[in-house]
Short mmCIF file of C-alpha atoms in Angstrom, two decimals:
data_model
loop_
_atom_site.label_atom_id
_atom_site.label_comp_id
_atom_site.label_asym_id
_atom_site.label_seq_id
_atom_site.Cartn_x
_atom_site.Cartn_y
_atom_site.Cartn_z
CA MET A 1 17.23 -38.59 44.50
CA ALA A 2 17.49 -35.70 47.06
CA LEU A 3 14.40 -34.39 48.84
CA ASP A 4 12.71 -31.35 47.42
CA ALA A 5 14.26 -28.48 49.12
CA THR A 6 12.19 -25.18 49.26
CA ILE A 7 12.59 -21.81 50.77
CA ALA A 8 9.74 -19.74 51.81
CA ARG A 9 10.19 -16.19 50.54
CA PRO A 10 7.00 -14.17 51.06
CA GLU A 11 9.10 -11.04 50.24
CA LEU A 12 9.03 -12.27 46.56
CA LEU A 13 5.28 -12.03 46.42
CA GLN A 14 5.45 -8.47 47.85
CA VAL A 15 8.11 -7.40 45.37
CA ALA A 16 6.00 -8.89 42.48
CA GLU A 17 2.96 -6.92 43.60
CA ALA A 18 4.90 -3.77 43.95
CA VAL A 19 6.47 -4.14 40.42
CA ALA A 20 3.01 -5.03 38.93
CA ARG A 21 1.55 -1.92 40.46
CA GLU A 22 4.22 0.37 39.39
CA LYS A 23 4.37 -0.95 35.75
CA MET A 24 0.60 -1.52 35.59
CA ILE A 25 0.92 -5.05 34.36
CA GLU A 26 -0.29 -8.36 35.83
CA ARG A 27 1.25 -9.80 39.00
CA GLU A 28 1.39 -13.23 37.32
CA GLU A 29 3.61 -11.95 34.52
CA VAL A 30 6.14 -10.52 37.08
CA LEU A 31 6.17 -13.87 38.93
CA GLU A 32 6.84 -15.66 35.59
CA ALA A 33 9.75 -13.28 35.03
CA MET A 34 11.14 -14.12 38.43
CA GLU A 35 10.82 -17.83 37.69
CA GLN A 36 12.76 -17.38 34.41
CA ALA A 37 15.57 -15.50 36.37
CA ILE A 38 15.85 -18.25 39.08
CA GLN A 39 15.78 -20.87 36.24
CA LYS A 40 18.60 -19.10 34.44
CA ALA A 41 20.78 -18.99 37.66
CA GLY A 42 19.93 -22.72 38.14
CA ARG A 43 21.24 -23.56 34.72
CA ALA A 44 24.39 -21.56 35.33
CA LYS A 45 25.02 -23.60 38.46
CA TYR A 46 23.97 -27.10 37.27
CA GLY A 47 24.72 -26.89 33.57
CA HIS A 48 23.15 -24.94 30.73
CA GLU A 49 22.47 -28.19 28.69
CA LYS A 50 20.14 -29.51 31.31
CA ASP A 51 16.34 -28.74 31.56
CA ILE A 52 16.26 -26.84 34.82
CA ARG A 53 12.81 -25.36 35.86
CA ALA A 54 11.87 -23.07 38.77
CA THR A 55 8.50 -22.42 40.28
CA ILE A 56 7.31 -19.99 42.88
CA ASP A 57 4.30 -20.87 45.04
CA ARG A 58 1.70 -18.19 44.40
CA LYS A 59 0.46 -18.38 48.12
CA THR A 60 3.60 -18.78 50.23
CA GLY A 61 6.35 -17.61 47.92
CA GLU A 62 8.26 -20.94 48.23
CA VAL A 63 10.89 -21.35 45.46
CA ARG A 64 11.27 -24.89 44.02
CA LEU A 65 13.98 -25.82 41.70
CA SER A 66 14.02 -29.16 39.79
CA ARG A 67 15.52 -31.02 36.82
CA TRP A 68 13.26 -32.46 34.17
CA THR A 69 14.25 -35.40 32.08
CA GLU A 70 12.12 -36.65 29.17
CA VAL A 71 11.47 -40.44 28.77
CA VAL A 72 12.09 -41.63 25.21
CA GLU A 73 11.85 -45.07 23.65
CA GLN A 74 14.88 -44.99 21.40
CA GLU A 75 18.28 -45.99 22.65
CA PRO A 76 20.84 -44.50 22.66
CA VAL A 77 19.04 -41.18 23.32
CA GLU A 78 19.79 -38.03 21.13
CA ASN A 79 20.61 -35.83 24.24
CA GLU A 80 21.69 -37.42 27.50
CA ALA A 81 21.31 -34.24 29.37
CA THR A 82 17.62 -33.91 28.84
CA GLN A 83 16.48 -37.50 27.85
CA ILE A 84 16.50 -40.94 29.48
CA PRO A 85 15.74 -44.27 27.90
CA LEU A 86 12.44 -45.92 28.78
CA ARG A 87 14.28 -49.11 30.00
CA ILE A 88 16.22 -47.14 32.72
CA ALA A 89 13.34 -44.80 33.49
CA GLN A 90 10.97 -47.76 34.32
CA LYS A 91 13.49 -48.94 36.89
CA ILE A 92 13.44 -45.49 38.64
CA LYS A 93 9.65 -45.05 38.20
CA PRO A 94 7.70 -48.17 37.27
CA GLY A 95 4.83 -47.63 34.83
CA ILE A 96 6.17 -44.48 33.38
CA LYS A 97 5.52 -43.95 29.59
CA PRO A 98 7.48 -42.28 26.76
CA GLY A 99 6.76 -38.55 26.57
CA GLU A 100 6.50 -38.22 30.34
CA PHE A 101 9.09 -36.56 32.58
CA ILE A 102 11.16 -37.54 35.61
CA VAL A 103 11.35 -34.70 37.91
CA ASP A 104 14.36 -34.51 40.24
CA PRO A 105 14.21 -31.83 42.98
CA LEU A 106 17.33 -29.72 43.35
CA PRO A 107 18.64 -27.88 46.39
CA PRO A 108 17.95 -24.12 46.52
CA ILE A 109 20.40 -21.69 45.06
CA ASP A 110 22.32 -19.33 47.26
CA PHE A 111 22.45 -16.18 45.01
CA GLY A 112 25.90 -14.67 44.66
CA ARG A 113 26.52 -11.25 43.44
CA ILE A 114 26.84 -12.27 39.85
CA ALA A 115 23.82 -14.57 39.91
CA ALA A 116 21.71 -11.93 41.58
CA GLN A 117 22.76 -9.36 38.98
CA THR A 118 21.90 -11.80 36.10
CA ALA A 119 18.60 -12.48 37.75
CA LYS A 120 17.82 -8.89 38.01
CA GLN A 121 18.64 -8.16 34.39
CA VAL A 122 16.29 -11.09 33.38
CA ILE A 123 13.44 -9.84 35.50
CA VAL A 124 13.85 -6.27 34.26
CA GLN A 125 14.11 -7.39 30.63
CA ARG A 126 11.05 -9.61 30.87
CA VAL A 127 8.98 -6.88 32.69
CA ARG A 128 9.98 -4.47 29.88
CA GLU A 129 8.88 -6.87 27.22
CA VAL A 130 5.54 -7.37 29.01
CA GLU A 131 5.17 -3.57 29.22
CA ARG A 132 5.87 -3.15 25.54
CA ARG A 133 3.48 -5.91 24.47
CA LYS A 134 0.76 -4.20 26.60
CA GLN A 135 1.52 -0.79 25.06
CA TYR A 136 1.38 -2.32 21.56
CA GLU A 137 -1.94 -4.09 22.31
CA GLU A 138 -3.41 -0.80 23.69
CA TYR A 139 -2.32 1.43 20.80
CA LYS A 140 -2.55 -0.84 17.75
CA ASP A 141 -6.34 -0.36 17.64
CA ARG A 142 -6.08 3.39 18.12
CA VAL A 143 -4.65 4.17 14.70
CA GLY A 144 -6.71 7.04 13.33
CA GLU A 145 -7.31 8.72 16.75
CA ILE A 146 -6.10 12.07 17.93
CA VAL A 147 -4.02 11.99 21.13
CA ASN A 148 -2.55 14.72 23.50
CA GLY A 149 0.91 14.44 24.78
CA ILE A 150 3.86 16.45 26.19
CA VAL A 151 7.08 16.90 24.39
CA LYS A 152 9.67 14.88 26.38
CA ARG A 153 12.80 15.43 24.34
CA THR A 154 14.08 16.27 20.86
CA GLU A 155 16.16 13.88 18.80
CA TYR A 156 17.63 15.15 15.45
CA GLY A 157 14.66 17.47 15.05
CA ASN A 158 12.17 14.69 15.79
CA LEU A 159 9.97 14.96 18.87
CA MET A 160 9.48 12.30 21.49
CA VAL A 161 6.08 12.78 22.90
CA ASP A 162 4.97 11.30 26.25
CA LEU A 163 1.37 9.97 26.06
CA GLY A 164 1.30 9.07 29.70
CA ARG A 165 1.57 5.22 29.36
CA ALA A 166 3.67 5.20 26.21
CA GLU A 167 6.09 7.27 24.20
CA ALA A 168 5.40 8.28 20.62
CA LEU A 169 7.53 9.77 17.83
CA LEU A 170 6.54 12.89 15.92
CA ARG A 171 8.99 13.22 13.05
CA ARG A 172 10.07 16.64 11.80
CA ASP A 173 8.47 16.09 8.43
CA GLU A 174 5.21 15.18 10.07
CA CYS A 175 4.97 18.62 11.81
CA ILE A 176 3.34 21.66 10.25
CA PRO A 177 6.00 23.92 8.63
CA ARG A 178 7.26 26.80 10.81
CA GLU A 179 5.80 25.44 13.90
CA SER A 180 8.20 24.54 16.88
CA PHE A 181 7.79 22.89 20.20
CA ARG A 182 9.94 22.91 23.29
CA ASN A 183 10.39 20.33 25.95
CA GLY A 184 7.26 20.44 28.17
CA ASP A 185 4.99 21.77 25.50
CA ARG A 186 1.68 20.09 25.06
CA VAL A 187 1.04 18.81 21.49
CA ARG A 188 -2.02 17.19 19.83
CA ALA A 189 -1.43 14.86 17.02
CA TYR A 190 -2.85 12.03 14.94
CA ILE A 191 -1.79 8.39 15.28
CA TYR A 192 -1.19 7.20 11.71
CA ASP A 193 0.83 3.99 12.44
CA VAL A 194 1.69 1.64 15.27
CA ARG A 195 4.44 -1.01 14.62
CA GLU A 196 5.91 -3.75 16.83
CA GLU A 197 9.68 -3.59 16.66
CA PRO A 198 12.54 -5.30 18.58
CA ARG A 199 13.05 -2.23 20.74
CA GLY A 200 9.39 -1.88 21.57
CA PRO A 201 6.25 -0.56 19.99
CA GLN A 202 6.71 2.44 17.73
CA ILE A 203 3.88 4.82 17.84
CA PHE A 204 4.03 7.32 14.91
CA LEU A 205 2.24 10.69 15.11
CA SER A 206 1.49 13.28 12.56
CA ARG A 207 0.09 16.87 12.36
CA THR A 208 0.28 16.87 8.52
CA HIS A 209 -1.87 13.82 7.80
CA PRO A 210 -5.27 14.46 6.01
CA GLY A 211 -6.90 12.35 8.82
CA PHE A 212 -5.77 14.84 11.42
CA LEU A 213 -7.93 17.55 9.76
CA ALA A 214 -10.90 15.15 9.58
CA LYS A 215 -10.64 14.16 13.07
CA LEU A 216 -10.43 17.75 14.31
CA PHE A 217 -13.66 18.49 12.50
CA ALA A 218 -15.22 15.36 14.06
CA GLN A 219 -14.38 16.88 17.47
CA GLU A 220 -15.72 20.29 16.64
CA VAL A 221 -18.86 19.30 14.62
CA PRO A 222 -21.39 17.15 16.38
CA GLU A 223 -23.10 16.16 13.06
CA ILE A 224 -19.88 14.58 11.88
CA TYR A 225 -19.35 12.64 15.08
CA ASP A 226 -22.96 11.40 14.94
CA GLY A 227 -22.56 10.29 11.33
CA ILE A 228 -25.10 12.81 9.83
CA ILE A 229 -22.37 14.41 7.87
CA GLU A 230 -19.63 12.38 6.28
CA ILE A 231 -16.23 13.58 5.22
CA LYS A 232 -15.64 11.98 1.80
CA ALA A 233 -12.12 13.34 1.01
CA VAL A 234 -9.47 15.60 2.38
CA ALA A 235 -6.39 17.16 0.64
CA ARG A 236 -3.89 19.26 2.52
CA ASP A 237 -0.89 21.51 1.83
CA PRO A 238 0.05 21.59 5.62
CA GLY A 239 0.26 25.02 7.12
CA SER A 240 -1.01 26.75 4.01
CA ARG A 241 -4.23 25.47 2.59
CA ALA A 242 -6.66 22.53 2.62
CA LYS A 243 -9.76 21.26 0.76
CA MET A 244 -12.42 19.01 2.40
CA ALA A 245 -15.32 17.35 0.69
CA VAL A 246 -18.40 16.73 2.71
CA VAL A 247 -21.86 15.26 2.22
CA SER A 248 -24.94 15.14 4.40
CA ARG A 249 -27.12 12.06 4.97
CA ASP A 250 -30.06 14.38 6.04
CA SER A 251 -31.25 16.68 3.19
CA SER A 252 -32.38 19.30 5.74
CA ILE A 253 -28.81 19.85 6.96
CA ASP A 254 -26.33 21.85 4.96
CA PRO A 255 -22.96 20.03 5.33
CA VAL A 256 -20.87 23.07 4.47
CA GLY A 257 -22.71 25.36 6.82
CA ALA A 258 -22.63 22.91 9.67
CA CYS A 259 -18.77 22.57 9.28
CA VAL A 260 -18.28 26.27 9.16
CA GLY A 261 -20.50 26.99 12.17
CA MET A 262 -22.05 30.03 13.53
CA ARG A 263 -19.86 33.04 12.22
CA GLY A 264 -17.24 30.58 11.40
CA SER A 265 -16.62 29.36 14.95
CA ARG A 266 -16.15 25.69 14.27
CA VAL A 267 -13.84 26.04 11.18
CA GLN A 268 -11.79 28.73 13.07
CA ALA A 269 -11.18 26.36 15.94
CA VAL A 270 -9.59 23.89 13.40
CA VAL A 271 -7.67 26.72 11.58
CA GLN A 272 -6.15 27.83 14.95
CA GLU A 273 -4.89 24.41 15.74
CA LEU A 274 -3.37 24.05 12.30
CA GLN A 275 -1.41 27.29 12.58
CA GLY A 276 -3.68 29.31 10.34
CA GLU A 277 -4.14 26.75 7.49
CA LYS A 278 -6.93 28.07 5.20
CA ILE A 279 -9.63 25.47 4.73
CA ASP A 280 -12.02 25.19 1.76
CA ILE A 281 -15.17 23.17 2.60
CA ILE A 282 -16.86 21.92 -0.60
CA PRO A 283 -19.99 19.83 -1.22
CA TRP A 284 -19.13 16.31 -2.46
CA SER A 285 -21.09 14.95 -5.45
CA PRO A 286 -21.25 11.35 -7.00
CA ASP A 287 -20.96 12.96 -10.32
CA PRO A 288 -17.20 13.34 -11.16
CA ALA A 289 -17.67 16.52 -13.32
CA THR A 290 -19.62 18.31 -10.64
CA PHE A 291 -17.23 17.31 -7.93
CA ILE A 292 -14.25 18.59 -9.98
CA VAL A 293 -15.97 21.82 -10.65
CA ASN A 294 -16.67 22.26 -6.81
CA ALA A 295 -13.13 21.19 -5.99
CA LEU A 296 -11.67 23.92 -8.15
CA ALA A 297 -13.60 26.64 -6.31
CA PRO A 298 -13.32 29.69 -5.98
CA ALA A 299 -12.52 29.54 -9.75
CA GLU A 300 -15.29 29.42 -12.27
CA VAL A 301 -15.44 26.51 -14.76
CA THR A 302 -16.87 26.68 -18.28
CA LYS A 303 -16.49 23.12 -19.49
CA VAL A 304 -15.22 19.66 -18.14
CA VAL A 305 -14.17 16.88 -20.55
CA LEU A 306 -13.68 13.57 -18.77
CA ASP A 307 -11.45 10.53 -19.77
CA ASP A 308 -12.89 7.88 -17.49
CA GLU A 309 -10.42 5.22 -18.65
CA ASN A 310 -7.33 7.10 -17.63
CA ARG A 311 -8.99 9.28 -14.92
CA ARG A 312 -7.86 12.42 -16.57
CA CYS A 313 -9.99 15.51 -17.23
CA GLU A 314 -9.60 18.78 -19.10
CA VAL A 315 -11.15 21.76 -17.45
CA VAL A 316 -11.93 24.96 -19.44
CA VAL A 317 -11.99 28.24 -17.51
CA PRO A 318 -12.53 31.87 -18.61
CA ASP A 319 -9.19 33.62 -19.55
CA ASP A 320 -9.35 35.86 -16.43
CA GLN A 321 -9.93 32.84 -14.15
CA LEU A 322 -6.73 30.86 -15.15
CA SER A 323 -4.52 32.17 -12.32
CA LEU A 324 -7.25 31.60 -9.81
CA ALA A 325 -7.95 27.97 -11.02
CA ILE A 326 -4.20 27.09 -10.90
CA GLY A 327 -3.47 28.88 -7.61
CA ARG A 328 -0.25 29.98 -6.22
CA ARG A 329 2.51 27.61 -7.35
CA GLY A 330 -0.26 25.37 -8.67
CA GLN A 331 -1.68 24.85 -5.25
CA ASN A 332 -5.40 25.05 -6.04
CA VAL A 333 -5.40 22.55 -9.02
CA ARG A 334 -3.01 20.25 -7.16
CA LEU A 335 -5.30 20.08 -4.06
CA ALA A 336 -8.33 19.58 -6.37
CA SER A 337 -6.52 16.74 -8.11
CA GLN A 338 -5.72 15.07 -4.84
CA LEU A 339 -9.20 15.65 -3.51
CA THR A 340 -10.96 14.15 -6.61
CA ARG A 341 -8.24 11.63 -7.45
CA TRP A 342 -8.39 12.81 -11.09
CA ASP A 343 -5.53 14.35 -13.10
CA ILE A 344 -6.79 17.80 -14.06
CA ASP A 345 -5.48 19.80 -16.97
CA ILE A 346 -6.46 23.48 -16.99
CA LEU A 347 -7.14 25.28 -20.31
CA THR A 348 -8.48 28.76 -20.96
CA GLU A 349 -11.31 29.31 -23.36
CA ALA A 350 -8.80 30.89 -25.88
CA GLU A 351 -6.45 27.94 -25.63
CA GLU A 352 -9.23 25.42 -25.95
CA SER A 353 -10.65 27.28 -29.03
CA GLU A 354 -7.17 27.37 -30.59
CA ARG A 355 -6.55 23.70 -29.94
CA ARG A 356 -9.94 22.79 -31.30
CA GLN A 357 -9.18 24.78 -34.55
CA GLU A 358 -5.86 23.19 -34.83
CA GLU A 359 -7.36 19.75 -34.39
CA PHE A 360 -10.05 20.69 -36.99
CA ARG A 361 -7.33 21.75 -39.54
CA ARG A 362 -5.23 18.67 -38.91
CA ARG A 363 -8.16 16.21 -39.45
CA SER A 364 -9.34 18.22 -42.49
CA ALA A 365 -6.02 18.13 -44.13
CA LEU A 366 -5.77 14.35 -43.55
CA PHE A 367 -9.17 13.77 -45.29
CA VAL A 368 -8.32 16.18 -48.14
CA GLU A 369 -5.10 14.29 -48.80
CA ALA A 370 -6.19 10.72 -48.23
CA LEU A 371 -9.66 10.91 -49.78
CA ASP A 372 -8.94 13.49 -52.48
CA VAL A 373 -11.90 15.65 -51.57
CA ASP A 374 -12.37 19.43 -51.17
CA ASP A 375 -12.27 21.37 -47.83
CA VAL A 376 -16.17 21.44 -47.63
CA ILE A 377 -16.48 17.63 -47.58
CA ALA A 378 -13.42 17.25 -45.26
CA GLY A 379 -14.92 19.84 -42.88
CA LEU A 380 -18.36 18.05 -42.81
CA LEU A 381 -16.56 14.68 -41.88
CA VAL A 382 -14.54 16.37 -39.10
CA THR A 383 -17.77 18.20 -37.86
CA GLU A 384 -19.59 14.83 -37.66
CA GLY A 385 -16.80 13.54 -35.32
CA PHE A 386 -14.73 11.51 -37.73
CA GLY A 387 -11.04 11.56 -36.68
CA SER A 388 -9.35 8.89 -38.92
CA ILE A 389 -9.67 7.04 -42.15
CA GLU A 390 -10.41 3.80 -40.29
CA GLU A 391 -13.52 5.27 -38.73
CA ILE A 392 -14.87 6.09 -42.16
CA VAL A 393 -14.36 2.46 -43.33
CA ALA A 394 -15.90 1.14 -40.16
CA VAL A 395 -19.07 3.28 -40.17
CA ASP A 396 -22.44 2.03 -41.72
CA ASP A 397 -23.26 3.23 -45.34
CA GLU A 398 -26.64 4.54 -44.08
CA GLU A 399 -24.93 6.69 -41.32
CA LEU A 400 -22.41 8.12 -43.65
CA ALA A 401 -25.10 8.92 -46.32
CA GLY A 402 -27.21 10.52 -43.61
CA ILE A 403 -24.74 13.38 -43.28
CA GLU A 404 -26.27 16.68 -44.61
CA GLY A 405 -25.17 17.18 -48.20
CA PHE A 406 -24.16 13.50 -48.64
CA ASP A 407 -26.13 10.70 -50.46
CA GLU A 408 -25.59 6.99 -50.95
CA ASN A 409 -23.31 7.55 -54.00
CA VAL A 410 -21.14 10.08 -52.12
CA ALA A 411 -20.92 7.69 -49.14
CA ALA A 412 -20.05 4.66 -51.29
CA GLU A 413 -17.30 6.65 -53.13
CA LEU A 414 -15.90 7.95 -49.77
CA LYS A 415 -15.60 4.39 -48.44
CA ARG A 416 -14.01 3.17 -51.66
CA ARG A 417 -11.39 5.85 -51.49
CA ALA A 418 -10.88 5.28 -47.75
CA LEU A 419 -10.30 1.56 -48.43
CA ALA A 420 -7.93 2.24 -51.23
CA TYR A 421 -5.94 4.58 -49.11
CA LEU A 422 -5.62 2.13 -46.27
CA GLU A 423 -4.62 -0.72 -48.71
CA LYS A 424 -2.00 1.56 -50.23
CA ARG A 425 -0.66 2.67 -46.83
CA ASP A 426 -0.57 -0.83 -45.47
CA ALA A 427 1.29 -2.00 -48.51
CA GLU A 428 3.92 0.71 -48.00
CA TYR A 429 4.18 -0.20 -44.29
CA ASP A 430 4.56 -3.88 -45.18
CA ALA A 431 7.31 -3.16 -47.68
CA ARG A 432 9.08 -1.08 -45.15
CA ARG A 433 8.61 -3.91 -42.53
CA ARG A 434 10.30 -6.31 -44.85
CA GLU A 435 13.16 -3.91 -45.61
CA LEU A 436 13.79 -3.63 -41.82
CA GLY A 437 13.92 -7.42 -41.51
CA VAL A 438 10.88 -7.94 -39.31
CA GLU A 439 9.88 -11.65 -39.58
CA ASP A 440 6.54 -12.82 -41.02
CA ALA A 441 5.96 -14.76 -37.82
CA VAL A 442 5.87 -11.42 -35.96
CA ALA A 443 3.51 -9.92 -38.44
CA ALA A 444 1.20 -12.88 -37.97
CA ILE A 445 0.50 -12.08 -34.30
CA GLU A 446 -2.96 -10.70 -33.82
CA GLY A 447 -3.22 -7.13 -32.57
CA LEU A 448 -0.04 -5.71 -34.43
CA THR A 449 -0.89 -3.33 -37.14
CA PRO A 450 1.57 -2.71 -40.18
CA ALA A 451 2.44 0.70 -38.55
CA MET A 452 3.22 -1.07 -35.27
CA LEU A 453 5.40 -3.57 -37.17
CA VAL A 454 7.51 -0.75 -38.69
CA SER A 455 7.89 0.91 -35.21
CA LEU A 456 9.14 -2.43 -33.85
CA GLY A 457 11.57 -2.90 -36.67
CA GLU A 458 12.99 0.56 -36.19
CA LYS A 459 13.67 -0.33 -32.58
CA GLY A 460 15.42 -3.54 -33.45
CA VAL A 461 12.56 -5.88 -32.57
CA LYS A 462 12.53 -8.23 -35.55
CA THR A 463 12.06 -11.86 -34.49
CA LEU A 464 9.55 -13.66 -32.17
CA ASP A 465 12.37 -14.01 -29.57
CA ASP A 466 13.01 -10.24 -29.72
CA LEU A 467 9.30 -9.58 -29.01
CA ALA A 468 9.08 -12.33 -26.40
CA ASP A 469 11.97 -10.83 -24.44
CA LEU A 470 10.12 -7.55 -23.99
CA ALA A 471 8.16 -6.56 -20.89
CA SER A 472 4.65 -5.08 -21.47
CA ASP A 473 5.72 -1.60 -20.43
CA GLU A 474 8.71 -1.71 -22.88
CA LEU A 475 6.32 -2.71 -25.76
CA ILE A 476 3.97 0.19 -24.82
CA GLU A 477 6.99 2.55 -24.66
CA ILE A 478 7.90 1.54 -28.28
CA LEU A 479 4.49 1.74 -29.77
CA GLY A 480 3.04 4.59 -27.66
CA ALA A 481 0.55 4.64 -24.81
CA GLU A 482 -2.31 5.61 -27.17
CA ALA A 483 -1.67 2.40 -29.36
CA MET A 484 -2.59 -0.19 -26.75
CA ASP A 485 -3.15 -0.78 -23.02
CA GLU A 486 -1.18 -3.04 -20.69
CA GLU A 487 -3.53 -6.03 -21.12
CA THR A 488 -3.29 -5.97 -24.89
CA ALA A 489 0.62 -5.70 -24.67
CA SER A 490 0.78 -8.56 -22.33
CA ALA A 491 -1.39 -10.77 -24.63
CA ILE A 492 0.84 -9.98 -27.70
CA ILE A 493 4.09 -10.79 -25.68
CA MET A 494 2.51 -14.14 -24.48
CA ALA A 495 1.57 -14.94 -28.15
CA ALA A 496 5.28 -14.35 -29.11
CA ARG A 497 6.40 -16.71 -26.33
CA ARG A 498 4.09 -19.47 -27.28
CA HIS A 499 6.73 -21.10 -29.56
CA TRP A 500 8.98 -21.45 -26.67
CA PHE A 501 6.52 -23.70 -24.85
CA GLU A 502 5.88 -25.63 -28.04
CA GLU A 503 9.59 -26.26 -28.49
CA ASP A 504 9.89 -27.48 -24.96
CA ALA A 505 6.96 -29.79 -25.36
CA GLN A 506 8.45 -31.31 -28.52
CA ALA A 507 11.89 -31.66 -26.94
CA ALA A 508 10.31 -33.41 -23.93
CA ALA A 509 8.31 -35.77 -26.31
CA ALA A 510 11.43 -36.56 -28.28
CA ALA A 511 13.40 -37.28 -25.18
CA GLN A 512 10.57 -39.53 -23.85
CA GLY A 513 10.42 -41.30 -27.27
CA ALA A 514 14.13 -41.84 -27.30
CA ALA A 515 14.08 -43.22 -23.72
CA ALA A 516 11.18 -45.57 -24.76
CA GLY A 517 13.27 -46.66 -27.76
CA GLN A 518 16.38 -47.47 -25.69
CA ALA A 519 14.19 -49.50 -23.22
CA ALA A 520 12.75 -51.43 -26.09
CA GLY A 521 16.12 -52.11 -27.63
CA GLY A 522 17.50 -53.32 -24.26
CA GLU A 523 14.63 -55.74 -23.87
CA ALA A 524 15.09 -57.02 -27.33
CA GLY A 525 18.79 -57.56 -26.71
CA HIS A 526 18.07 -59.40 -23.49
CA ALA A 527 15.61 -61.68 -25.33
CA GLN A 528 18.24 -62.56 -27.98
CA GLY A 529 20.81 -63.28 -25.32
CA SER A 530 18.44 -65.56 -23.63
#
């Protein structure tokens, strides 16, 4: 083996320190990049298939190049370029064990033009990777912060912003409408995402994100920064209008007044940064109805009806307040819906009254026809909150008899007529179901009413396989969203699929029995042959 040849190059250490200072990265990482470059040049000279390694002495700058060969037990070896059998290795170095390496020093490389260029590319690439990794580590935990930068250049309408130690992207759709920036302009924006990509960390900025408005208020209002006032929700129509819900942890501090500031000084500072965007600051409330009323300000609200299951609500406003509640192009109700996370339907008092009367007429007509009663009794049932014949059947006799003007005899007769109507209606549905060809096995599934079975038959769903092939959303679409929820639909479909699993189990049992029979027959034949 040749002697270990080294070259003292203190200038390498100087270059590494200079690059580390310039790029603001660790000196050790630059030296590792240099070692990789020398190692690549060594492999180009001695063979790419060989395990060539380079080291730079951290004190003297000496460069050592060597070939590493792993000692393995098996013979022949898988890779002759990087492995050596234990038998031969022990002749070279007695006592060596499998898994250890034989290190052969190599003479130093005289860098030619091509090798030097390759080494430079490797070093530049590695330094760039280290720089990118450091940028990502620095900015990944800064999502949700506001940063200041200078517009460096424009690419297809998107702004590349220089943050000092990194470059960020402010897309055109993340800028406030009608605002423009030129190269060299200072810009303040919100970091909403940092992703690590092959071409380096991508820092995404926004001036339209709701978090940008919240952070601006945190900078302007000390009570928010200190946590005394909390911003519960923000909804924005960038450049036009915004709504912000706030609550105070200290009962002595008015959250709305603190955010507005003396003569509106605090809110105006935010408005100027957002290019004149009007901001409604409203008090947050844990009660959904109160919160929705506050969110629709400045419109007045007469009544709120909540549907907790679907997070929908109907809001009734005076006739002269309708345009104010909806806002220009629906802006006010849209922002209120975003802020509260409830779907809001706006009705005027006249519309609500008309709809209530129409609903009253529809239910009264149903009871008159189904129960063969007069308008007075039908009206009393509707007034008491009954909306269907099924509700009359399900209610207790005492509760029905307790309605003003009713007694036990009237209640009993009403329930008898209601039961008779439902039996007649279900019989008609059942006849129609059979006419459509819907199987009895489908009708036997729990949760499907006779009316639902008719709807399925009209849509061509007639067998268990037809029903089992449906997805839950398809079943809901056929029967109507008011008929059942997704969980019930899934349970019905799984019940229809149960016969599939039973058939598979029977087929598997039959196959197993047949195999056992063949085995028994083979053993009997063998015994007879013996």
